[in-house]
GROMACS .gro file of N, CA and C in nm:
model
  249
    1UNK      N    1  -2.315  -2.570  -1.609
    1UNK     CA    2  -2.262  -2.448  -1.662
    1UNK      C    3  -2.274  -2.451  -1.810
    2UNK      N    4  -2.311  -2.340  -1.873
    2UNK     CA    5  -2.322  -2.322  -2.012
    2UNK      C    6  -2.211  -2.230  -2.057
    3UNK      N    7  -2.110  -2.271  -2.110
    3UNK     CA    8  -2.008  -2.184  -2.153
    3UNK      C    9  -1.963  -2.227  -2.292
    4UNK      N   10  -1.988  -2.138  -2.395
    4UNK     CA   11  -1.973  -2.183  -2.529
    4UNK      C   12  -1.868  -2.099  -2.587
    5UNK      N   13  -1.743  -2.156  -2.640
    5UNK     CA   14  -1.635  -2.087  -2.691
    5UNK      C   15  -1.584  -1.962  -2.625
    6UNK      N   16  -1.567  -2.002  -2.488
    6UNK     CA   17  -1.525  -1.899  -2.397
    6UNK      C   18  -1.399  -1.946  -2.335
    7UNK      N   19  -1.281  -1.872  -2.353
    7UNK     CA   20  -1.164  -1.897  -2.273
    7UNK      C   21  -1.169  -1.858  -2.131
    8UNK      N   22  -1.165  -1.934  -2.032
    8UNK     CA   23  -1.168  -1.907  -1.891
    8UNK      C   24  -1.024  -1.852  -1.849
    9UNK      N   25  -1.027  -1.722  -1.787
    9UNK     CA   26  -0.895  -1.665  -1.756
    9UNK      C   27  -0.859  -1.703  -1.606
   10UNK      N   28  -0.954  -1.693  -1.526
   10UNK     CA   29  -0.918  -1.696  -1.385
   10UNK      C   30  -1.054  -1.734  -1.309
   11UNK      N   31  -1.039  -1.801  -1.191
   11UNK     CA   32  -1.159  -1.835  -1.129
   11UNK      C   33  -1.118  -1.836  -0.978
   12UNK      N   34  -1.231  -1.821  -0.894
   12UNK     CA   35  -1.201  -1.823  -0.746
   12UNK      C   36  -1.319  -1.882  -0.683
   13UNK      N   37  -1.279  -1.988  -0.609
   13UNK     CA   38  -1.388  -2.058  -0.537
   13UNK      C   39  -1.399  -1.988  -0.384
   14UNK      N   40  -1.530  -1.961  -0.347
   14UNK     CA   41  -1.541  -1.905  -0.221
   14UNK      C   42  -1.614  -2.001  -0.125
   15UNK      N   43  -1.568  -2.001   0.000
   15UNK     CA   44  -1.629  -2.085   0.096
   15UNK      C   45  -1.736  -2.007   0.181
   16UNK      N   46  -1.741  -1.886   0.145
   16UNK     CA   47  -1.848  -1.808   0.210
   16UNK      C   48  -1.994  -1.870   0.183
   17UNK      N   49  -2.077  -1.877   0.268
   17UNK     CA   50  -2.221  -1.940   0.245
   17UNK      C   51  -2.287  -1.830   0.156
   18UNK      N   52  -2.376  -1.863   0.057
   18UNK     CA   53  -2.356  -2.002  -0.003
   18UNK      C   54  -2.240  -2.002  -0.091
   19UNK      N   55  -2.190  -2.129  -0.100
   19UNK     CA   56  -2.063  -2.148  -0.179
   19UNK      C   57  -2.067  -2.096  -0.329
   20UNK      N   58  -1.975  -2.021  -0.361
   20UNK     CA   59  -1.992  -1.960  -0.490
   20UNK      C   60  -1.858  -1.982  -0.572
   21UNK      N   61  -1.866  -1.968  -0.704
   21UNK     CA   62  -1.744  -1.970  -0.799
   21UNK      C   63  -1.751  -1.844  -0.879
   22UNK      N   64  -1.645  -1.766  -0.878
   22UNK     CA   65  -1.636  -1.652  -0.956
   22UNK      C   66  -1.557  -1.690  -1.081
   23UNK      N   67  -1.595  -1.651  -1.200
   23UNK     CA   68  -1.523  -1.678  -1.319
   23UNK      C   69  -1.508  -1.555  -1.406
   24UNK      N   70  -1.392  -1.543  -1.452
   24UNK     CA   71  -1.356  -1.427  -1.541
   24UNK      C   72  -1.321  -1.496  -1.675
   25UNK      N   73  -1.334  -1.416  -1.772
   25UNK     CA   74  -1.317  -1.489  -1.918
   25UNK      C   75  -1.270  -1.373  -2.025
   26UNK      N   76  -1.254  -1.424  -2.134
   26UNK     CA   77  -1.227  -1.333  -2.251
   26UNK      C   78  -1.339  -1.271  -2.308
   27UNK      N   79  -1.463  -1.307  -2.264
   27UNK     CA   80  -1.577  -1.231  -2.315
   27UNK      C   81  -1.617  -1.099  -2.243
   28UNK      N   82  -1.517  -1.060  -2.159
   28UNK     CA   83  -1.517  -0.927  -2.082
   28UNK      C   84  -1.612  -0.935  -1.968
   29UNK      N   85  -1.654  -1.047  -1.927
   29UNK     CA   86  -1.759  -1.069  -1.816
   29UNK      C   87  -1.690  -1.137  -1.689
   30UNK      N   88  -1.757  -1.103  -1.578
   30UNK     CA   89  -1.734  -1.180  -1.452
   30UNK      C   90  -1.865  -1.249  -1.420
   31UNK      N   91  -1.852  -1.367  -1.402
   31UNK     CA   92  -1.983  -1.453  -1.349
   31UNK      C   93  -1.971  -1.492  -1.216
   32UNK      N   94  -2.083  -1.480  -1.135
   32UNK     CA   95  -2.082  -1.545  -1.005
   32UNK      C   96  -2.186  -1.666  -1.019
   33UNK      N   97  -2.129  -1.777  -0.981
   33UNK     CA   98  -2.224  -1.907  -0.980
   33UNK      C   99  -2.243  -1.943  -0.847
   34UNK      N  100  -2.360  -1.982  -0.796
   34UNK     CA  101  -2.396  -2.042  -0.677
   34UNK      C  102  -2.395  -2.189  -0.708
   35UNK      N  103  -2.286  -2.266  -0.622
   35UNK     CA  104  -2.259  -2.391  -0.659
   35UNK      C  105  -2.366  -2.498  -0.611
   36UNK      N  106  -2.453  -2.464  -0.501
   36UNK     CA  107  -2.548  -2.557  -0.466
   36UNK      C  108  -2.665  -2.579  -0.565
   37UNK      N  109  -2.696  -2.464  -0.639
   37UNK     CA  110  -2.807  -2.471  -0.746
   37UNK      C  111  -2.747  -2.472  -0.881
   38UNK      N  112  -2.616  -2.466  -0.908
   38UNK     CA  113  -2.545  -2.460  -1.031
   38UNK      C  114  -2.619  -2.340  -1.120
   39UNK      N  115  -2.647  -2.219  -1.056
   39UNK     CA  116  -2.712  -2.108  -1.125
   39UNK      C  117  -2.599  -2.003  -1.125
   40UNK      N  118  -2.601  -1.930  -1.249
   40UNK     CA  119  -2.535  -1.811  -1.257
   40UNK      C  120  -2.617  -1.714  -1.186
   41UNK      N  121  -2.578  -1.646  -1.074
   41UNK     CA  122  -2.663  -1.556  -1.003
   41UNK      C  123  -2.624  -1.403  -1.022
   42UNK      N  124  -2.519  -1.374  -1.112
   42UNK     CA  125  -2.483  -1.245  -1.131
   42UNK      C  126  -2.379  -1.243  -1.252
   43UNK      N  127  -2.392  -1.146  -1.337
   43UNK     CA  128  -2.306  -1.121  -1.446
   43UNK      C  129  -2.262  -0.982  -1.443
   44UNK      N  130  -2.132  -0.956  -1.435
   44UNK     CA  131  -2.090  -0.808  -1.449
   44UNK      C  132  -2.031  -0.790  -1.590
   45UNK      N  133  -2.064  -0.691  -1.655
   45UNK     CA  134  -2.025  -0.663  -1.774
   45UNK      C  135  -1.963  -0.523  -1.810
   46UNK      N  136  -1.898  -0.475  -1.705
   46UNK     CA  137  -1.846  -0.329  -1.719
   46UNK      C  138  -1.704  -0.327  -1.787
   47UNK      N  139  -1.643  -0.428  -1.789
   47UNK     CA  140  -1.507  -0.432  -1.856
   47UNK      C  141  -1.517  -0.418  -2.009
   48UNK      N  142  -1.406  -0.354  -2.072
   48UNK     CA  143  -1.418  -0.335  -2.227
   48UNK      C  144  -1.306  -0.424  -2.292
   49UNK      N  145  -1.243  -0.513  -2.209
   49UNK     CA  146  -1.164  -0.611  -2.270
   49UNK      C  147  -1.147  -0.726  -2.176
   50UNK      N  148  -1.077  -0.829  -2.214
   50UNK     CA  149  -1.081  -0.965  -2.143
   50UNK      C  150  -1.046  -0.944  -2.001
   51UNK      N  151  -1.103  -1.027  -1.913
   51UNK     CA  152  -1.085  -1.019  -1.769
   51UNK      C  153  -0.987  -1.139  -1.731
   52UNK      N  154  -0.883  -1.091  -1.652
   52UNK     CA  155  -0.779  -1.190  -1.628
   52UNK      C  156  -0.783  -1.254  -1.487
   53UNK      N  157  -0.853  -1.185  -1.394
   53UNK     CA  158  -0.852  -1.231  -1.254
   53UNK      C  159  -0.973  -1.173  -1.186
   54UNK      N  160  -1.008  -1.252  -1.098
   54UNK     CA  161  -1.118  -1.211  -1.003
   54UNK      C  162  -1.107  -1.281  -0.869
   55UNK      N  163  -1.153  -1.210  -0.762
   55UNK     CA  164  -1.129  -1.249  -0.613
   55UNK      C  165  -1.222  -1.173  -0.531
   56UNK      N  166  -1.266  -1.239  -0.417
   56UNK     CA  167  -1.345  -1.175  -0.308
   56UNK      C  168  -1.230  -1.105  -0.217
   57UNK      N  169  -1.285  -1.015  -0.144
   57UNK     CA  170  -1.199  -0.962  -0.039
   57UNK      C  171  -1.220  -1.044   0.081
   58UNK      N  172  -1.141  -1.026   0.191
   58UNK     CA  173  -1.119  -1.112   0.300
   58UNK      C  174  -1.258  -1.134   0.376
   59UNK      N  175  -1.350  -1.031   0.374
   59UNK     CA  176  -1.471  -1.055   0.435
   59UNK      C  177  -1.585  -1.106   0.350
   60UNK      N  178  -1.569  -1.103   0.215
   60UNK     CA  179  -1.658  -1.161   0.140
   60UNK      C  180  -1.762  -1.065   0.091
   61UNK      N  181  -1.755  -0.935   0.121
   61UNK     CA  182  -1.874  -0.853   0.080
   61UNK      C  183  -1.830  -0.770  -0.048
   62UNK      N  184  -1.704  -0.794  -0.091
   62UNK     CA  185  -1.679  -0.717  -0.234
   62UNK      C  186  -1.599  -0.821  -0.318
   63UNK      N  187  -1.625  -0.803  -0.444
   63UNK     CA  188  -1.533  -0.888  -0.530
   63UNK      C  189  -1.471  -0.786  -0.631
   64UNK      N  190  -1.338  -0.820  -0.671
   64UNK     CA  191  -1.266  -0.735  -0.766
   64UNK      C  192  -1.226  -0.810  -0.885
   65UNK      N  193  -1.210  -0.729  -0.991
   65UNK     CA  194  -1.171  -0.807  -1.123
   65UNK      C  195  -1.069  -0.720  -1.182
   66UNK      N  196  -0.983  -0.767  -1.256
   66UNK     CA  197  -0.870  -0.693  -1.331
   66UNK      C  198  -0.894  -0.755  -1.474
   67UNK      N  199  -0.841  -0.654  -1.562
   67UNK     CA  200  -0.872  -0.666  -1.716
   67UNK      C  201  -0.759  -0.607  -1.790
   68UNK      N  202  -0.765  -0.655  -1.921
   68UNK     CA  203  -0.672  -0.586  -2.026
   68UNK      C  204  -0.714  -0.448  -2.054
   69UNK      N  205  -0.828  -0.400  -2.001
   69UNK     CA  206  -0.865  -0.273  -2.032
   69UNK      C  207  -0.804  -0.170  -1.934
   70UNK      N  208  -0.700  -0.222  -1.856
   70UNK     CA  209  -0.617  -0.165  -1.759
   70UNK      C  210  -0.698  -0.109  -1.642
   71UNK      N  211  -0.805  -0.177  -1.601
   71UNK     CA  212  -0.885  -0.138  -1.489
   71UNK      C  213  -0.885  -0.248  -1.387
   72UNK      N  214  -0.917  -0.191  -1.272
   72UNK     CA  215  -0.943  -0.276  -1.147
   72UNK      C  216  -1.082  -0.227  -1.113
   73UNK      N  217  -1.176  -0.330  -1.110
   73UNK     CA  218  -1.318  -0.300  -1.074
   73UNK      C  219  -1.368  -0.381  -0.948
   74UNK      N  220  -1.424  -0.300  -0.869
   74UNK     CA  221  -1.469  -0.371  -0.738
   74UNK      C  222  -1.631  -0.368  -0.740
   75UNK      N  223  -1.700  -0.457  -0.687
   75UNK     CA  224  -1.836  -0.480  -0.700
   75UNK      C  225  -1.882  -0.526  -0.561
   76UNK      N  226  -2.006  -0.480  -0.505
   76UNK     CA  227  -2.069  -0.533  -0.393
   76UNK      C  228  -2.119  -0.678  -0.439
   77UNK      N  229  -2.086  -0.767  -0.352
   77UNK     CA  230  -2.129  -0.905  -0.381
   77UNK      C  231  -2.283  -0.923  -0.389
   78UNK      N  232  -2.317  -1.013  -0.481
   78UNK     CA  233  -2.458  -1.002  -0.519
   78UNK      C  234  -2.537  -1.110  -0.417
   79UNK      N  235  -2.471  -1.187  -0.341
   79UNK     CA  236  -2.520  -1.284  -0.252
   79UNK      C  237  -2.516  -1.243  -0.111
   80UNK      N  238  -2.623  -1.280  -0.035
   80UNK     CA  239  -2.622  -1.246   0.102
   80UNK      C  240  -2.526  -1.352   0.189
   81UNK      N  241  -2.413  -1.300   0.217
   81UNK     CA  242  -2.312  -1.379   0.289
   81UNK      C  243  -2.337  -1.404   0.441
   82UNK      N  244  -2.443  -1.339   0.487
   82UNK     CA  245  -2.450  -1.330   0.631
   82UNK      C  246  -2.527  -1.455   0.682
   83UNK      N  247  -2.594  -1.527   0.595
   83UNK     CA  248  -2.677  -1.633   0.631
   83UNK      C  249  -2.592  -1.762   0.669
   0.00000   0.00000   0.00000
């Protein structure tokens, strides 16, 4: 993982295949990391302030993030969880 001078706010480990790690941070981004390859597979940059939390829904097809910009954003997951 390459993270330079970024304070991580929250993270969420998913057991959905492939296993992923969601990371939110002060740089206003949410990143999805595929742990088997250690690759960042998706970066969401829609927030305008630091992101404090991120989580998958119970079926693993959406992820949601909350931010100091007073928004809750939901995204379709970038990975195929059906495999």
